């Protein structure tokens, strides 16, 4: 994948031609009373299904279209069928995106020496150094609403560090993002 993966399930998100590498495993929640098994139908919650939580970061105008295209492709590959809201879909899909500034601190020893008493053994000397890195962390939520009950049926969220990316690389990253996020959809149960 395009980003450095961390242990566990890694995903990517995007913002203004930027990519987010995950910092934790995605969080999934769903209503166990809902039947998710295909064949089911889906649509978008509204004409513009991407909403932004409190963020001052400029978001690419292509983000919403890429998310919709990738999500539709993933769901259709699993046996779901896209329909308009007027056709009475089973689910309506929406996205929420937000970003915030973060600081990461790393501590490093200031010097290494090899021990003569134990070949191959190293010891650290000195107080060490601290490196701080400022970065932007983004978070995305993908929500499936049961249209018949107008309630949240399934949700996945994840967050991670944003890295610069644009063009076709951005489109591919969105495709990989949605493949990762929807890899366990529909839920078993």
CSV table of C-alpha atoms in Angstrom, one decimal:
chain,number,residue,atom,x,y,z
A,1,UNK,CA,0.0,0.0,0.0
A,2,UNK,CA,1.0,3.6,-0.4
A,3,UNK,CA,1.5,4.3,3.3
A,4,UNK,CA,3.6,2.8,6.0
A,5,UNK,CA,1.5,0.3,7.7
A,6,UNK,CA,1.4,-0.1,11.5
A,7,UNK,CA,0.6,-3.4,13.3
A,8,UNK,CA,-3.0,-4.4,13.0
A,9,UNK,CA,-5.5,-3.4,10.4
A,10,UNK,CA,-4.2,-0.3,8.7
A,11,UNK,CA,-6.3,2.0,6.6
A,12,UNK,CA,-5.9,5.3,4.8
A,13,UNK,CA,-8.1,8.4,4.7
A,14,UNK,CA,-7.7,11.5,2.6
A,15,UNK,CA,-7.9,15.3,2.9
A,16,UNK,CA,-7.0,17.9,0.3
A,17,UNK,CA,-5.0,15.5,-1.7
A,18,UNK,CA,-3.6,14.0,1.5
A,19,UNK,CA,-3.5,10.5,2.8
A,20,UNK,CA,-4.0,9.4,6.3
A,21,UNK,CA,-2.3,6.2,7.6
A,22,UNK,CA,-4.1,4.6,10.4
A,23,UNK,CA,-3.0,4.9,14.0
A,24,UNK,CA,-5.3,2.2,15.4
A,25,UNK,CA,-7.6,-0.6,14.3
A,26,UNK,CA,-11.0,0.6,13.0
A,27,UNK,CA,-13.9,0.7,15.4
A,28,UNK,CA,-17.0,-1.1,14.2
A,29,UNK,CA,-20.5,-1.1,15.7
A,30,UNK,CA,-23.8,-2.4,14.4
A,31,UNK,CA,-27.4,-3.2,15.3
A,32,UNK,CA,-27.5,-7.0,15.6
A,33,UNK,CA,-31.2,-7.0,14.8
A,34,UNK,CA,-30.6,-5.7,11.3
A,35,UNK,CA,-30.4,-8.2,8.4
A,36,UNK,CA,-27.4,-7.2,6.3
A,37,UNK,CA,-27.1,-10.2,4.0
A,38,UNK,CA,-27.5,-9.4,0.2
A,39,UNK,CA,-29.4,-9.0,-1.9
A,40,UNK,CA,-30.1,-5.7,-0.4
A,41,UNK,CA,-30.3,-2.2,-1.9
A,42,UNK,CA,-28.5,1.0,-0.9
A,43,UNK,CA,-28.3,4.7,-1.8
A,44,UNK,CA,-26.7,7.8,-0.4
A,45,UNK,CA,-28.2,9.6,2.6
A,46,UNK,CA,-28.6,12.7,0.5
A,47,UNK,CA,-27.2,14.2,-2.7
A,48,UNK,CA,-24.0,15.2,-0.8
A,49,UNK,CA,-23.4,12.3,1.7
A,50,UNK,CA,-20.0,13.6,2.9
A,51,UNK,CA,-20.3,15.8,6.0
A,52,UNK,CA,-17.5,17.5,7.8
A,53,UNK,CA,-17.1,17.7,11.6
A,54,UNK,CA,-15.4,20.7,13.1
A,55,UNK,CA,-12.4,21.2,11.0
A,56,UNK,CA,-10.6,24.2,9.4
A,57,UNK,CA,-8.8,22.0,6.9
A,58,UNK,CA,-9.5,22.5,3.2
A,59,UNK,CA,-10.9,19.2,1.8
A,60,UNK,CA,-10.4,18.2,-1.8
A,61,UNK,CA,-13.5,18.7,-3.9
A,62,UNK,CA,-12.9,15.2,-5.3
A,63,UNK,CA,-13.0,13.5,-2.0
A,64,UNK,CA,-16.7,13.0,-1.9
A,65,UNK,CA,-16.9,11.7,-5.5
A,66,UNK,CA,-14.0,9.2,-4.9
A,67,UNK,CA,-15.6,8.0,-1.6
A,68,UNK,CA,-19.0,7.4,-3.4
A,69,UNK,CA,-17.4,5.7,-6.4
A,70,UNK,CA,-15.3,3.4,-4.3
A,71,UNK,CA,-18.0,2.6,-1.8
A,72,UNK,CA,-20.5,1.8,-4.6
A,73,UNK,CA,-18.0,-0.5,-6.3
A,74,UNK,CA,-17.2,-2.4,-3.0
A,75,UNK,CA,-20.9,-2.9,-2.1
A,76,UNK,CA,-21.9,-4.0,-5.6
A,77,UNK,CA,-19.0,-6.5,-5.6
A,78,UNK,CA,-20.6,-8.0,-2.5
A,79,UNK,CA,-24.1,-8.4,-4.1
A,80,UNK,CA,-25.7,-5.1,-3.0
A,81,UNK,CA,-27.5,-3.0,-5.6
A,82,UNK,CA,-27.5,0.8,-5.9
A,83,UNK,CA,-31.0,2.4,-6.2
A,84,UNK,CA,-32.4,5.9,-5.8
A,85,UNK,CA,-34.1,7.0,-2.6
A,86,UNK,CA,-37.5,7.0,-4.3
A,87,UNK,CA,-37.1,3.2,-5.0
A,88,UNK,CA,-37.1,2.4,-1.3
A,89,UNK,CA,-33.5,1.2,-0.5
A,90,UNK,CA,-32.7,-0.9,2.5
A,91,UNK,CA,-29.7,1.3,3.5
A,92,UNK,CA,-28.6,4.9,3.1
A,93,UNK,CA,-24.8,5.5,3.3
A,94,UNK,CA,-23.1,8.6,4.7
A,95,UNK,CA,-19.6,9.7,5.5
A,96,UNK,CA,-18.2,12.1,8.2
A,97,UNK,CA,-14.7,13.5,8.1
A,98,UNK,CA,-12.7,15.6,10.5
A,99,UNK,CA,-9.1,16.6,11.2
A,100,UNK,CA,-7.1,18.1,14.0
A,101,UNK,CA,-3.5,19.1,14.9
A,102,UNK,CA,-1.5,16.6,16.9
A,103,UNK,CA,2.0,16.5,18.4
A,104,UNK,CA,4.2,13.3,18.6
A,105,UNK,CA,7.2,13.1,20.9
A,106,UNK,CA,10.0,10.6,20.5
A,107,UNK,CA,13.0,10.1,22.8
A,108,UNK,CA,16.4,9.0,21.5
A,109,UNK,CA,19.6,8.2,23.4
A,110,UNK,CA,22.4,10.6,22.7
A,111,UNK,CA,25.2,8.1,22.4
A,112,UNK,CA,25.8,4.4,22.0
A,113,UNK,CA,29.0,2.5,22.9
A,114,UNK,CA,29.9,-1.2,22.5
A,115,UNK,CA,30.8,-3.1,25.6
A,116,UNK,CA,34.2,-4.8,25.7
A,117,UNK,CA,33.0,-7.2,28.4
A,118,UNK,CA,30.1,-8.6,26.3
A,119,UNK,CA,30.8,-8.5,22.5
A,120,UNK,CA,27.8,-7.2,20.6
A,121,UNK,CA,26.3,-5.5,23.7
A,122,UNK,CA,25.6,-1.8,23.6
A,123,UNK,CA,25.0,0.7,26.3
A,124,UNK,CA,23.5,4.2,26.1
A,125,UNK,CA,25.0,7.3,27.6
A,126,UNK,CA,23.8,10.8,28.2
A,127,UNK,CA,20.4,12.3,28.8
A,128,UNK,CA,19.1,11.6,25.3
A,129,UNK,CA,17.2,13.8,22.9
A,130,UNK,CA,13.6,14.5,22.4
A,131,UNK,CA,12.1,15.1,19.0
A,132,UNK,CA,8.7,16.6,18.5
A,133,UNK,CA,6.7,16.3,15.3
A,134,UNK,CA,3.6,18.3,14.5
A,135,UNK,CA,1.1,16.6,12.2
A,136,UNK,CA,-2.6,16.5,11.3
A,137,UNK,CA,-4.7,13.6,12.3
A,138,UNK,CA,-7.8,12.9,10.3
A,139,UNK,CA,-10.8,10.7,11.2
A,140,UNK,CA,-13.5,9.2,9.0
A,141,UNK,CA,-16.9,7.6,9.8
A,142,UNK,CA,-18.8,5.5,7.4
A,143,UNK,CA,-22.5,5.1,8.4
A,144,UNK,CA,-25.2,2.8,7.1
A,145,UNK,CA,-28.7,3.8,8.1
A,146,UNK,CA,-31.7,1.4,7.9
A,147,UNK,CA,-34.1,3.4,5.8
A,148,UNK,CA,-37.2,1.6,7.2
A,149,UNK,CA,-36.5,2.5,10.8
A,150,UNK,CA,-34.4,5.7,10.1
A,151,UNK,CA,-31.8,4.5,12.5
A,152,UNK,CA,-28.1,3.8,12.4
A,153,UNK,CA,-27.5,0.1,11.4
A,154,UNK,CA,-23.7,-0.1,11.0
A,155,UNK,CA,-20.8,2.2,11.5
A,156,UNK,CA,-17.0,2.0,11.1
A,157,UNK,CA,-14.5,4.7,12.0
A,158,UNK,CA,-10.8,5.1,11.9
A,159,UNK,CA,-8.1,7.8,12.2
A,160,UNK,CA,-4.6,8.4,11.2
A,161,UNK,CA,-1.8,10.8,10.2
A,162,UNK,CA,-2.3,12.7,6.9
A,163,UNK,CA,0.3,12.4,4.2
A,164,UNK,CA,0.4,14.4,0.9
A,165,UNK,CA,-1.0,12.7,-2.2
A,166,UNK,CA,-2.9,13.8,-5.4
A,167,UNK,CA,-4.3,12.7,-8.7
A,168,UNK,CA,-4.6,9.0,-9.6
A,169,UNK,CA,-2.6,8.1,-6.5
A,170,UNK,CA,-5.4,9.8,-4.4
A,171,UNK,CA,-8.1,7.8,-6.3
A,172,UNK,CA,-6.3,4.6,-5.7
A,173,UNK,CA,-5.8,5.4,-2.0
A,174,UNK,CA,-9.6,6.0,-1.7
A,175,UNK,CA,-10.3,2.6,-3.4
A,176,UNK,CA,-7.9,0.9,-0.9
A,177,UNK,CA,-9.5,2.8,2.0
A,178,UNK,CA,-13.0,1.6,1.2
A,179,UNK,CA,-11.8,-2.0,0.5
A,180,UNK,CA,-10.2,-2.0,3.9
A,181,UNK,CA,-13.1,-0.4,5.8
A,182,UNK,CA,-15.7,-2.6,4.1
A,183,UNK,CA,-13.6,-5.8,4.2
A,184,UNK,CA,-15.8,-7.2,7.1
A,185,UNK,CA,-19.1,-5.9,5.7
A,186,UNK,CA,-21.7,-7.3,6.0
A,187,UNK,CA,-21.2,-8.3,9.6
A,188,UNK,CA,-21.7,-11.9,10.5
A,189,UNK,CA,-24.3,-12.6,13.0
